PDB file of N, CA and C in Angstrom:
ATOM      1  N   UNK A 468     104.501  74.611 116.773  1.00 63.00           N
ATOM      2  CA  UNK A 468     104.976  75.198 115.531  1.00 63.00           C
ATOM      3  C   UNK A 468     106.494  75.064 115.435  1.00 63.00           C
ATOM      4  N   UNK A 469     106.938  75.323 116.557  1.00 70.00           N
ATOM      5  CA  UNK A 469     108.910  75.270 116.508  1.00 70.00           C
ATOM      6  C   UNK A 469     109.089  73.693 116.088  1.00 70.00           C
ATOM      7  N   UNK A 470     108.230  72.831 115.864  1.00 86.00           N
ATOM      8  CA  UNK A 470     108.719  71.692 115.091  1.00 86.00           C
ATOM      9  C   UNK A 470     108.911  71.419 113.883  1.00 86.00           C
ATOM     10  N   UNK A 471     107.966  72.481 113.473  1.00 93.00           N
ATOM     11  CA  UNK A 471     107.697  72.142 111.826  1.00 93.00           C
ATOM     12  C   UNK A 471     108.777  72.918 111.219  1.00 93.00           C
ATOM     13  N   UNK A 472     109.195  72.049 110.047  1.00 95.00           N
ATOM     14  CA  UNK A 472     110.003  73.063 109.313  1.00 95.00           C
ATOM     15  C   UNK A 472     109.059  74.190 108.551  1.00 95.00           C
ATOM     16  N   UNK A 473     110.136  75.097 108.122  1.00 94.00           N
ATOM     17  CA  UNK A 473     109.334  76.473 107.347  1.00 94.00           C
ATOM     18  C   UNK A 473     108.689  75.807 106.044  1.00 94.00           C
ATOM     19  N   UNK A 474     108.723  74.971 105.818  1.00 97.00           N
ATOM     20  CA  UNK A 474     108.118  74.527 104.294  1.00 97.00           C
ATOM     21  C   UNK A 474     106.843  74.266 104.898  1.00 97.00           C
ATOM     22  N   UNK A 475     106.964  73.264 106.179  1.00 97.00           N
ATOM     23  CA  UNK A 475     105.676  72.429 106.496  1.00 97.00           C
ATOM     24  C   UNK A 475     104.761  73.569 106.795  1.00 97.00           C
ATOM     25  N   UNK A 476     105.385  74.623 107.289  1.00 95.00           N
ATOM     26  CA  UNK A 476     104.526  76.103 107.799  1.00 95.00           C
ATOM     27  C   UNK A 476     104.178  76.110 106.540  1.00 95.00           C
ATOM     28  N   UNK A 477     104.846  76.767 105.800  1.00 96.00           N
ATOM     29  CA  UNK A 477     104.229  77.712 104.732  1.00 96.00           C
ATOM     30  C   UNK A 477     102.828  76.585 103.961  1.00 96.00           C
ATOM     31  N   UNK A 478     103.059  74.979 103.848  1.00 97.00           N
ATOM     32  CA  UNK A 478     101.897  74.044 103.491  1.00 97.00           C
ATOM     33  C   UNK A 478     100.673  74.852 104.088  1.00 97.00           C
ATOM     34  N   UNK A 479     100.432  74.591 105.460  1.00 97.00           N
ATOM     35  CA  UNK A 479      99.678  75.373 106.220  1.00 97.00           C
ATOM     36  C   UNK A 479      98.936  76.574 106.167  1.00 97.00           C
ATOM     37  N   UNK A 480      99.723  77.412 105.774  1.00 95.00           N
ATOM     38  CA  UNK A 480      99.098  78.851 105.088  1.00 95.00           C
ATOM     39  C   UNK A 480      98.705  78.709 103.694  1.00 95.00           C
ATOM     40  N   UNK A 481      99.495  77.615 102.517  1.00 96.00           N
ATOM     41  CA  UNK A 481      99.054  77.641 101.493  1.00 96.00           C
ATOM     42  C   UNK A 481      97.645  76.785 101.369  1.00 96.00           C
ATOM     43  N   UNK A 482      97.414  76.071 102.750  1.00 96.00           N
ATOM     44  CA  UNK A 482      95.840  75.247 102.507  1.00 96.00           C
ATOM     45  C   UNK A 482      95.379  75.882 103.080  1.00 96.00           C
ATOM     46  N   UNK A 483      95.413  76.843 103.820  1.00 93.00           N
ATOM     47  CA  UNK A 483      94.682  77.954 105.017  1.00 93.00           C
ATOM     48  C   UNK A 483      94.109  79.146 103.752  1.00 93.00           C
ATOM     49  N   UNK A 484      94.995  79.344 102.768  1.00 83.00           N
ATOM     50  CA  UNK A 484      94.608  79.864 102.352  1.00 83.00           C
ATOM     51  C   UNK A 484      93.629  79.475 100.912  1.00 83.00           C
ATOM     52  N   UNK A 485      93.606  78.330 100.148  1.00 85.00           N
ATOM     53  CA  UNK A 485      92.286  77.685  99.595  1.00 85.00           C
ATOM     54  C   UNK A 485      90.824  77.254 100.321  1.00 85.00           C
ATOM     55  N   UNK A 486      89.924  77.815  99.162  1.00 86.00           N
ATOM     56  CA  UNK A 486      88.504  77.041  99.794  1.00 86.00           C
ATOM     57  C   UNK A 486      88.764  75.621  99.765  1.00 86.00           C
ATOM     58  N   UNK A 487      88.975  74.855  98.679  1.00 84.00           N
ATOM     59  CA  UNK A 487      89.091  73.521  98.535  1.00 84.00           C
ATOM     60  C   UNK A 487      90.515  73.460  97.898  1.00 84.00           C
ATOM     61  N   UNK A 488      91.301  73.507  98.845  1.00 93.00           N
ATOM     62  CA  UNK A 488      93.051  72.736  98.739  1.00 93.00           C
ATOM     63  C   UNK A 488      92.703  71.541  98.168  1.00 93.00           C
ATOM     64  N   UNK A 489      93.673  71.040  97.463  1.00 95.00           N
ATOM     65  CA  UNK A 489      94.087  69.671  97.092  1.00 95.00           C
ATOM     66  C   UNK A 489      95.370  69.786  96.611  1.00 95.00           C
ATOM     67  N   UNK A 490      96.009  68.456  96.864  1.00 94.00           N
ATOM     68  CA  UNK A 490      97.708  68.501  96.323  1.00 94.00           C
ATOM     69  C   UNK A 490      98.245  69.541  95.373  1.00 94.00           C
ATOM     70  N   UNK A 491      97.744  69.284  93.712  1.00 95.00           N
ATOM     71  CA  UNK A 491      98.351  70.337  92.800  1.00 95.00           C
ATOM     72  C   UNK A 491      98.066  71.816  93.599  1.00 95.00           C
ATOM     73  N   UNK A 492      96.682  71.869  93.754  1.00 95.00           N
ATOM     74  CA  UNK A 492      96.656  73.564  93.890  1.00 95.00           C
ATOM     75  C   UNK A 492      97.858  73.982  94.923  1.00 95.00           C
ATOM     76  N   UNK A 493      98.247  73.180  96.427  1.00 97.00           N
ATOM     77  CA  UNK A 493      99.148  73.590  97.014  1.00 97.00           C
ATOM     78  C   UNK A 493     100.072  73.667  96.714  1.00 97.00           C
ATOM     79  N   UNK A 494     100.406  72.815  95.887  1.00 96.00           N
ATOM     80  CA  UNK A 494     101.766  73.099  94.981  1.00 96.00           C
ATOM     81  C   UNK A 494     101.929  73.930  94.327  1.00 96.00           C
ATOM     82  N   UNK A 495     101.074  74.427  93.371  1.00 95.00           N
ATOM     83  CA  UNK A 495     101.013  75.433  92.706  1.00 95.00           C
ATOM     84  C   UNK A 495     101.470  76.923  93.225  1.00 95.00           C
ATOM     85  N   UNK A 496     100.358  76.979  94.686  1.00 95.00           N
ATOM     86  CA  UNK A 496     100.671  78.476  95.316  1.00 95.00           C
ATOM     87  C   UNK A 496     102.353  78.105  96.532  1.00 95.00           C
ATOM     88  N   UNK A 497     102.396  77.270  96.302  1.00 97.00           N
ATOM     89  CA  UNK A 497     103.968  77.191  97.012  1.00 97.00           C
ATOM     90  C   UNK A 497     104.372  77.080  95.940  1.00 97.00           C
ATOM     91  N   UNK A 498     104.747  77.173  94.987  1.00 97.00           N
ATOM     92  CA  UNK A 498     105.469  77.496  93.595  1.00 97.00           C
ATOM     93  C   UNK A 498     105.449  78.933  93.286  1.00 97.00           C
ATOM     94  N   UNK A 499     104.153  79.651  93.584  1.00 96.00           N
ATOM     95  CA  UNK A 499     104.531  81.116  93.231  1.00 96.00           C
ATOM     96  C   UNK A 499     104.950  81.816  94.574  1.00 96.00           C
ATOM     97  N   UNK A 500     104.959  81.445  95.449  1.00 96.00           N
ATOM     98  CA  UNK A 500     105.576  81.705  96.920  1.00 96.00           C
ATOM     99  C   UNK A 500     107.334  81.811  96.351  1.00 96.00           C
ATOM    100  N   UNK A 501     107.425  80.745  96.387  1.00 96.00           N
ATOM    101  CA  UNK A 501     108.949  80.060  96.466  1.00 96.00           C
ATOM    102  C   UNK A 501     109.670  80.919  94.950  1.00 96.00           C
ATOM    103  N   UNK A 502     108.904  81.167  93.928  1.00 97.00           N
ATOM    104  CA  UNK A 502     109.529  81.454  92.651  1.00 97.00           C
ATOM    105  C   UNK A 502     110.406  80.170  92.168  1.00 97.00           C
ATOM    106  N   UNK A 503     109.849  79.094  92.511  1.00 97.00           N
ATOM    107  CA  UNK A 503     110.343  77.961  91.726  1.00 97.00           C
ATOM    108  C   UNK A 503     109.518  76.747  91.901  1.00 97.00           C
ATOM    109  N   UNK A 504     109.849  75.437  90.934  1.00 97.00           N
ATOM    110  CA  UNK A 504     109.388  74.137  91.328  1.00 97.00           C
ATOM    111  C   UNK A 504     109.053  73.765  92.576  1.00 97.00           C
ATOM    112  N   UNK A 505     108.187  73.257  93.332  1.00 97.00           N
ATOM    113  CA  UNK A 505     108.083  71.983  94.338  1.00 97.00           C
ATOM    114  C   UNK A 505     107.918  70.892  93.827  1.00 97.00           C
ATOM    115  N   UNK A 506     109.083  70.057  93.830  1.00 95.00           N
ATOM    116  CA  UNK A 506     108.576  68.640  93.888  1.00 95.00           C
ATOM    117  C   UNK A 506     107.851  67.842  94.514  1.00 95.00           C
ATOM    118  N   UNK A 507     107.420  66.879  93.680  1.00 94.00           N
ATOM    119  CA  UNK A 507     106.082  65.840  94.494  1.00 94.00           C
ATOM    120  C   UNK A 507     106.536  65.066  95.620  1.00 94.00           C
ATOM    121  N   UNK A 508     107.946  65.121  95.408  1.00 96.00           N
ATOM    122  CA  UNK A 508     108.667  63.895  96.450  1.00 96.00           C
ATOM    123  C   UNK A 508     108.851  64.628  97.744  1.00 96.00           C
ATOM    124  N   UNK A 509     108.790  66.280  97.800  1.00 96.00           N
ATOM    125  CA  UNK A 509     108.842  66.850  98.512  1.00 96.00           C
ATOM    126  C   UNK A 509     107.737  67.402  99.316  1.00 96.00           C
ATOM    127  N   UNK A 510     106.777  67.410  98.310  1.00 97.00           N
ATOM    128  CA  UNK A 510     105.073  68.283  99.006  1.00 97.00           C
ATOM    129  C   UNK A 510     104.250  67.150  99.531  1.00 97.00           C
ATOM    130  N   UNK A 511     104.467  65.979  99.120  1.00 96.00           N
ATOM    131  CA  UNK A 511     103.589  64.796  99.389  1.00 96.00           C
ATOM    132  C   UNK A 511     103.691  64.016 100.707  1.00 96.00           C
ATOM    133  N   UNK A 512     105.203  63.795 100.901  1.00 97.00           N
ATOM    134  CA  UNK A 512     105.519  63.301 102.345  1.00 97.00           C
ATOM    135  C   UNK A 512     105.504  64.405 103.193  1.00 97.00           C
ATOM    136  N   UNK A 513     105.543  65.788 102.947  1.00 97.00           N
ATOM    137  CA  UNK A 513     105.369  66.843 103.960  1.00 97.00           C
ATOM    138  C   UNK A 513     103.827  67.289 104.628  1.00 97.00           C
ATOM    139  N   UNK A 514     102.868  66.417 103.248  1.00 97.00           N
ATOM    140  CA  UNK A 514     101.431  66.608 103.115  1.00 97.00           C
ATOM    141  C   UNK A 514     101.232  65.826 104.518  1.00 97.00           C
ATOM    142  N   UNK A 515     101.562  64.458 104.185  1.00 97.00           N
ATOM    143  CA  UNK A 515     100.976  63.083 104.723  1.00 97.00           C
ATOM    144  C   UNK A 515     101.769  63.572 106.606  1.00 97.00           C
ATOM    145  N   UNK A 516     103.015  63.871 106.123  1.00 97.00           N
ATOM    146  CA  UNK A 516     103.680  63.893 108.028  1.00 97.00           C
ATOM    147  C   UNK A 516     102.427  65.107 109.125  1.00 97.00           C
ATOM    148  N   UNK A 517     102.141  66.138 108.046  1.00 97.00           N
ATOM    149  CA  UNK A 517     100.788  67.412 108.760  1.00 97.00           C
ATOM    150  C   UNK A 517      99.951  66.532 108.998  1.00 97.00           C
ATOM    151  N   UNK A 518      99.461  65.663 107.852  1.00 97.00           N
ATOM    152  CA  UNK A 518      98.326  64.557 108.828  1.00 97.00           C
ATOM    153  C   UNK A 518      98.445  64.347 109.379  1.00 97.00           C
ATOM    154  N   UNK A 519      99.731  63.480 110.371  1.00 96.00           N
ATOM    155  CA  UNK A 519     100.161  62.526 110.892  1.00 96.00           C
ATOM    156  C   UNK A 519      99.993  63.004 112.387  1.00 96.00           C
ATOM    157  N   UNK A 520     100.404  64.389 112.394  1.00 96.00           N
ATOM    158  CA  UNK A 520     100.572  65.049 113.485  1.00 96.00           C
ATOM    159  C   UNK A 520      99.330  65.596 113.551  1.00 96.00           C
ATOM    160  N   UNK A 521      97.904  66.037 112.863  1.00 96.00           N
ATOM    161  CA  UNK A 521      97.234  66.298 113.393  1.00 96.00           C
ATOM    162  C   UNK A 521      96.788  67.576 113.174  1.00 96.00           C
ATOM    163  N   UNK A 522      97.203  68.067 112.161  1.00 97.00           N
ATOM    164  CA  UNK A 522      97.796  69.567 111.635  1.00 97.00           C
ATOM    165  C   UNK A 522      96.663  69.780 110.060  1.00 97.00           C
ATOM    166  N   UNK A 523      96.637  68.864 109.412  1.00 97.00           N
ATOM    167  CA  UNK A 523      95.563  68.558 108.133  1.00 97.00           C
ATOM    168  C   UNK A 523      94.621  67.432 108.355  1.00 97.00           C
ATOM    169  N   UNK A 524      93.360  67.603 108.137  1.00 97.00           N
ATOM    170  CA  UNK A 524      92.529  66.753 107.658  1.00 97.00           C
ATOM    171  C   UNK A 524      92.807  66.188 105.888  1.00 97.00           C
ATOM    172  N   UNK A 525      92.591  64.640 105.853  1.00 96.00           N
ATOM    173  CA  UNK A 525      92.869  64.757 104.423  1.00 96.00           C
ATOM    174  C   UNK A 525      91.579  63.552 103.963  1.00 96.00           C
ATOM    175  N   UNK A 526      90.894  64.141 102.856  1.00 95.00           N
ATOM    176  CA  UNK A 526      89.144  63.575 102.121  1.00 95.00           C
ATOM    177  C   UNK A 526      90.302  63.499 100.788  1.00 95.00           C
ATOM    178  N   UNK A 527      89.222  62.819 100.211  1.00 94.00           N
ATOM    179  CA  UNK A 527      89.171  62.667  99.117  1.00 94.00           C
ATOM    180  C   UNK A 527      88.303  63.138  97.865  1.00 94.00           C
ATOM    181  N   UNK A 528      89.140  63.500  96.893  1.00 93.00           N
ATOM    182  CA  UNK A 528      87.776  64.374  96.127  1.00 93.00           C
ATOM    183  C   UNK A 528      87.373  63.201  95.165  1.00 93.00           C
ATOM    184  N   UNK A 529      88.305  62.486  94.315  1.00 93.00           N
ATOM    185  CA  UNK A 529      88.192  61.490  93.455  1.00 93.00           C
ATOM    186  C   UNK A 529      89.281  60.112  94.094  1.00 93.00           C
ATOM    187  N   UNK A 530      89.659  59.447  92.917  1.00 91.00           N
ATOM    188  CA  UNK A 530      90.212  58.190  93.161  1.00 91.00           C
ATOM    189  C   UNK A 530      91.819  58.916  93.276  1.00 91.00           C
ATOM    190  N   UNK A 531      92.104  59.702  92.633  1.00 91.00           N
ATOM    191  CA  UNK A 531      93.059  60.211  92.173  1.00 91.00           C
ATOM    192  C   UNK A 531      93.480  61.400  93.077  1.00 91.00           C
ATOM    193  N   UNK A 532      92.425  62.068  93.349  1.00 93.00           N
ATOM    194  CA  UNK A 532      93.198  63.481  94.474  1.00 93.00           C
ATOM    195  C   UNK A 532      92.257  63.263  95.655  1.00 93.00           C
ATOM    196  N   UNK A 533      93.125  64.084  96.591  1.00 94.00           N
ATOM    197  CA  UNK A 533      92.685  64.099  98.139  1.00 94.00           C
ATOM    198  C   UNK A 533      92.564  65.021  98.174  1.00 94.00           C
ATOM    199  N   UNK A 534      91.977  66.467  98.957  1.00 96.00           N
ATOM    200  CA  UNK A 534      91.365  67.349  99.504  1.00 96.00           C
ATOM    201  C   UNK A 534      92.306  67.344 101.140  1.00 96.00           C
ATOM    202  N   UNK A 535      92.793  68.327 101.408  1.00 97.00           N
ATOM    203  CA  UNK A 535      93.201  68.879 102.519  1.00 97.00           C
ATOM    204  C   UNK A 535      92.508  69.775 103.312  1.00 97.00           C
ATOM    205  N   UNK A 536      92.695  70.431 104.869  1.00 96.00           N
ATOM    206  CA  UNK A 536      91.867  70.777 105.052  1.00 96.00           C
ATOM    207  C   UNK A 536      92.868  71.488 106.784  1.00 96.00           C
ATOM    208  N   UNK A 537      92.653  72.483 107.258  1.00 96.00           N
ATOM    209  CA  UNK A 537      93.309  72.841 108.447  1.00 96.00           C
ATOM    210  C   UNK A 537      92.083  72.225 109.218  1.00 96.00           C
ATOM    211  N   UNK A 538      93.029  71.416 110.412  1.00 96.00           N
ATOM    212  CA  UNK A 538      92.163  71.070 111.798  1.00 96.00           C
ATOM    213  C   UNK A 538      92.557  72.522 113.027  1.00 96.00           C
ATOM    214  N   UNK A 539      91.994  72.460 113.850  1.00 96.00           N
ATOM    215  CA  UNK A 539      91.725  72.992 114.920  1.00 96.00           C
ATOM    216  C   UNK A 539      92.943  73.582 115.094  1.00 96.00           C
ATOM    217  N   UNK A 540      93.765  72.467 115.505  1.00 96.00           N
ATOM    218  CA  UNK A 540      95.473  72.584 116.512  1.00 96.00           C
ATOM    219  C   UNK A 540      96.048  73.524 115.038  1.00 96.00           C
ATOM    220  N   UNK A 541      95.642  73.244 113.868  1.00 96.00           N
ATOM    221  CA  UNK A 541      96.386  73.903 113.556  1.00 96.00           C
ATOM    222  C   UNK A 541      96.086  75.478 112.824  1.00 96.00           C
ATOM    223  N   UNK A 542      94.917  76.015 112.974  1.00 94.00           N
ATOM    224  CA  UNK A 542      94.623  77.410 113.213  1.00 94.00           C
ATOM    225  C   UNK A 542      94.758  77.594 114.934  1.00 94.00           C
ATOM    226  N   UNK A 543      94.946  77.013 115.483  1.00 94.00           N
ATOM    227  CA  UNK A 543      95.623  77.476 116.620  1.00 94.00           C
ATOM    228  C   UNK A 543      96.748  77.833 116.587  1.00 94.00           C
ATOM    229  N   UNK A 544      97.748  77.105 115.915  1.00 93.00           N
ATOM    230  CA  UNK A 544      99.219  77.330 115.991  1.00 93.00           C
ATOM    231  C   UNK A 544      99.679  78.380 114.771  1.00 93.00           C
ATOM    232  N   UNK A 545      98.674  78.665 114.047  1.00 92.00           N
ATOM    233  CA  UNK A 545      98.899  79.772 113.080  1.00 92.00           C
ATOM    234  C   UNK A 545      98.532  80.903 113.908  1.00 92.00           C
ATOM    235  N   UNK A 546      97.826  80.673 114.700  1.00 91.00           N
ATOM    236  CA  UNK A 546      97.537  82.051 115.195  1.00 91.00           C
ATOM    237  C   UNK A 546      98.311  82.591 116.043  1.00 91.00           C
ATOM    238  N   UNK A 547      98.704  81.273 117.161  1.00 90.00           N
ATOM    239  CA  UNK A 547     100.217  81.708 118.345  1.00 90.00           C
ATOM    240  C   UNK A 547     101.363  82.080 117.577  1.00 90.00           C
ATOM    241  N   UNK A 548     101.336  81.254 116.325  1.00 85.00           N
ATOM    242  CA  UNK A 548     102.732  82.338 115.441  1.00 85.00           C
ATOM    243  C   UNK A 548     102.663  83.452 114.843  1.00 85.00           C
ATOM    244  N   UNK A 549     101.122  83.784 114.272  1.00 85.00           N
ATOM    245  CA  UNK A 549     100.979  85.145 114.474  1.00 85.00           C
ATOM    246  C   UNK A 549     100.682  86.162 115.291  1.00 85.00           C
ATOM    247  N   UNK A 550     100.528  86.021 116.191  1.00 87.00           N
ATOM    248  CA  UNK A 550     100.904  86.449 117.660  1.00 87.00           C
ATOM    249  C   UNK A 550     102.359  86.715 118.193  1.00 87.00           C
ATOM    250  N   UNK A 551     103.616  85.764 117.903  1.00 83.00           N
ATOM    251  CA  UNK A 551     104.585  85.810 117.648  1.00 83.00           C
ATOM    252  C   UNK A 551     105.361  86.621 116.880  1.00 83.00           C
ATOM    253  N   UNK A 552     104.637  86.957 116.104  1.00 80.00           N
ATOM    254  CA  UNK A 552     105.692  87.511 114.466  1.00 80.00           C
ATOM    255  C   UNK A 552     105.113  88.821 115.086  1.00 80.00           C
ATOM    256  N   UNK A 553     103.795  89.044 115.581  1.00 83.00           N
ATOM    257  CA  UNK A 553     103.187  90.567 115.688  1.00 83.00           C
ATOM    258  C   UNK A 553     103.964  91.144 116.661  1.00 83.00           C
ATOM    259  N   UNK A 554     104.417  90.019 117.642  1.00 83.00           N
ATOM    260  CA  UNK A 554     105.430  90.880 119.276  1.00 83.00           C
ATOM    261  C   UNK A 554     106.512  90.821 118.856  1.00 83.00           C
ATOM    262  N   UNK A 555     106.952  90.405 117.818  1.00 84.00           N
ATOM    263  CA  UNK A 555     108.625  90.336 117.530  1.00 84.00           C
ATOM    264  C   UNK A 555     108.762  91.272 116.446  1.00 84.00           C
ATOM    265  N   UNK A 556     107.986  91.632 115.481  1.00 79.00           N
ATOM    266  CA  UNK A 556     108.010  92.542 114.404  1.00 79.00           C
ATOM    267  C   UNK A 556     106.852  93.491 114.173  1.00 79.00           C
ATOM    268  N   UNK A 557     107.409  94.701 114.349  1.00 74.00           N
ATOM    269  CA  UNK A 557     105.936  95.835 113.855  1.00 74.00           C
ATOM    270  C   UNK A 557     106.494  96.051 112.503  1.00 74.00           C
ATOM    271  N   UNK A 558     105.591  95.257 111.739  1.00 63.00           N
ATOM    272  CA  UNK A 558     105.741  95.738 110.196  1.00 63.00           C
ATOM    273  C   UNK A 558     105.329  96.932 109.974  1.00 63.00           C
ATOM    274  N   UNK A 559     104.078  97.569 110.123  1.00 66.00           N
ATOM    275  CA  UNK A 559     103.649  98.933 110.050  1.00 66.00           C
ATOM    276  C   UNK A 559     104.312  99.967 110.771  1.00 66.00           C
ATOM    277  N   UNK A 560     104.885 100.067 111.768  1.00 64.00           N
ATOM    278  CA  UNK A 560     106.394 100.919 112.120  1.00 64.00           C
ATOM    279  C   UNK A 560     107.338 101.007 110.929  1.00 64.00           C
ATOM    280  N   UNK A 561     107.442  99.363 111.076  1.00 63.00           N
ATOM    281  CA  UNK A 561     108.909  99.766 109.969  1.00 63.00           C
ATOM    282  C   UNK A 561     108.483  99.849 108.552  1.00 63.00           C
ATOM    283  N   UNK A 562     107.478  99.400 107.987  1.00 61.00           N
ATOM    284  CA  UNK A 562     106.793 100.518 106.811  1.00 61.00           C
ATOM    285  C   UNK A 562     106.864 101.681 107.170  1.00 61.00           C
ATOM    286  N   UNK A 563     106.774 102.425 107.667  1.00 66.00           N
ATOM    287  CA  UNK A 563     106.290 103.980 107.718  1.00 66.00           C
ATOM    288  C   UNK A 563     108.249 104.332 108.024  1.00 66.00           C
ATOM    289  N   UNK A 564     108.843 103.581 108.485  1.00 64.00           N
ATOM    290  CA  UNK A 564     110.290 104.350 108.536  1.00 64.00           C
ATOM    291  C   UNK A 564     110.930 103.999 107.569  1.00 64.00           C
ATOM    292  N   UNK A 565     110.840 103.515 106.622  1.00 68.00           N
ATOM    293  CA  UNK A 565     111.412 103.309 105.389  1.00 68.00           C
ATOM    294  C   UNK A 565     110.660 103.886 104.321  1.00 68.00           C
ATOM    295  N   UNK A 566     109.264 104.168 104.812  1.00 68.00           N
ATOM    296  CA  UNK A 566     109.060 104.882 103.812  1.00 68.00           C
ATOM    297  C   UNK A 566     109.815 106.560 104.027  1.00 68.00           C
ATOM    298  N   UNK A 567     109.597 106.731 105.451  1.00 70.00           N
ATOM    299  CA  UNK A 567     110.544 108.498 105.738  1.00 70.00           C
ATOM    300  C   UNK A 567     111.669 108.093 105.340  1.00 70.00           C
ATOM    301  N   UNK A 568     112.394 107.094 105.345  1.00 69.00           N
ATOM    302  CA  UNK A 568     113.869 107.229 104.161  1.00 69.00           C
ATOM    303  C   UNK A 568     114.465 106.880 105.632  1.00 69.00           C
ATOM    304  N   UNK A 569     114.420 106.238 106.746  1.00 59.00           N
ATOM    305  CA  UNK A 569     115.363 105.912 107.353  1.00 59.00           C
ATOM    306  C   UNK A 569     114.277 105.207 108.762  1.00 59.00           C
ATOM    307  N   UNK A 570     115.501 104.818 109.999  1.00 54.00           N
ATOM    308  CA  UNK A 570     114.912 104.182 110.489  1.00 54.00           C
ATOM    309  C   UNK A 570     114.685 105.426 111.674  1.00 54.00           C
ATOM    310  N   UNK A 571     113.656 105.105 112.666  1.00 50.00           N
ATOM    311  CA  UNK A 571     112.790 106.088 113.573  1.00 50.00           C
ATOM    312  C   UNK A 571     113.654 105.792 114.862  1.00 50.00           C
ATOM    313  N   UNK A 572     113.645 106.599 115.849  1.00 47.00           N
ATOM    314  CA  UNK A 572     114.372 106.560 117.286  1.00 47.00           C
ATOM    315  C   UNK A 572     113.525 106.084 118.173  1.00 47.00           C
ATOM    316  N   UNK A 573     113.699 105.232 119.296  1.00 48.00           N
ATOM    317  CA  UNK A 573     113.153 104.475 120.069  1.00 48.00           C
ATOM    318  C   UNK A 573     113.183 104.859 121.025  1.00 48.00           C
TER     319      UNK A 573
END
């Protein structure tokens, strides 16, 4: 995972998170992620390099779009980074101390 940039991550979660990903739709939900445009010049070679490495499966639905798809290695590596984010950050701690209006003593 420490290779990928944060875009190529977030690809990952945005096809992790469709039944049937394909190019536009990922673009789409990395557009309401981001609160702006993704360009094609940008989502497409980031698409094809996750193949490359082993990270997306990519079918075809028509002549025109491809279908994406998480392989193995890479719900593995979503999961060691969420594993990661869970030992490095207790969100539900620090929800509950911001919601008491400050931060809690350790």
């Amino acid at each position: 995972m420490r290779e990928l940039t944060a875009f190529q991550r977030d690809i990952l979660y945005a096809v992790g998170d469709q039944d049937s990903p394909y190019g536009l739709a990922i673009k789409r939900e990395l557009e309401e992620y981001y609160s702006e445009e993704v360009n094609h010049g940008r989502l497409y070679p980031n698409l094809d390099r996750l193949v490359e490495q082993g990270l997306l499966k990519k079918g075809k639905i028509d002549d025109r779009t491809n279908s994406y798809e998480l392989t193995d290695a890479a719900r593995e590596l979503l999961a060691e980074r969420r594993q990661w984010e869970n030992d490095h950050v207790d969100v539900e701690e620090r929800s509950e101390a911001i919601a008491d209006g400050g931060a809690r003593s350790q």
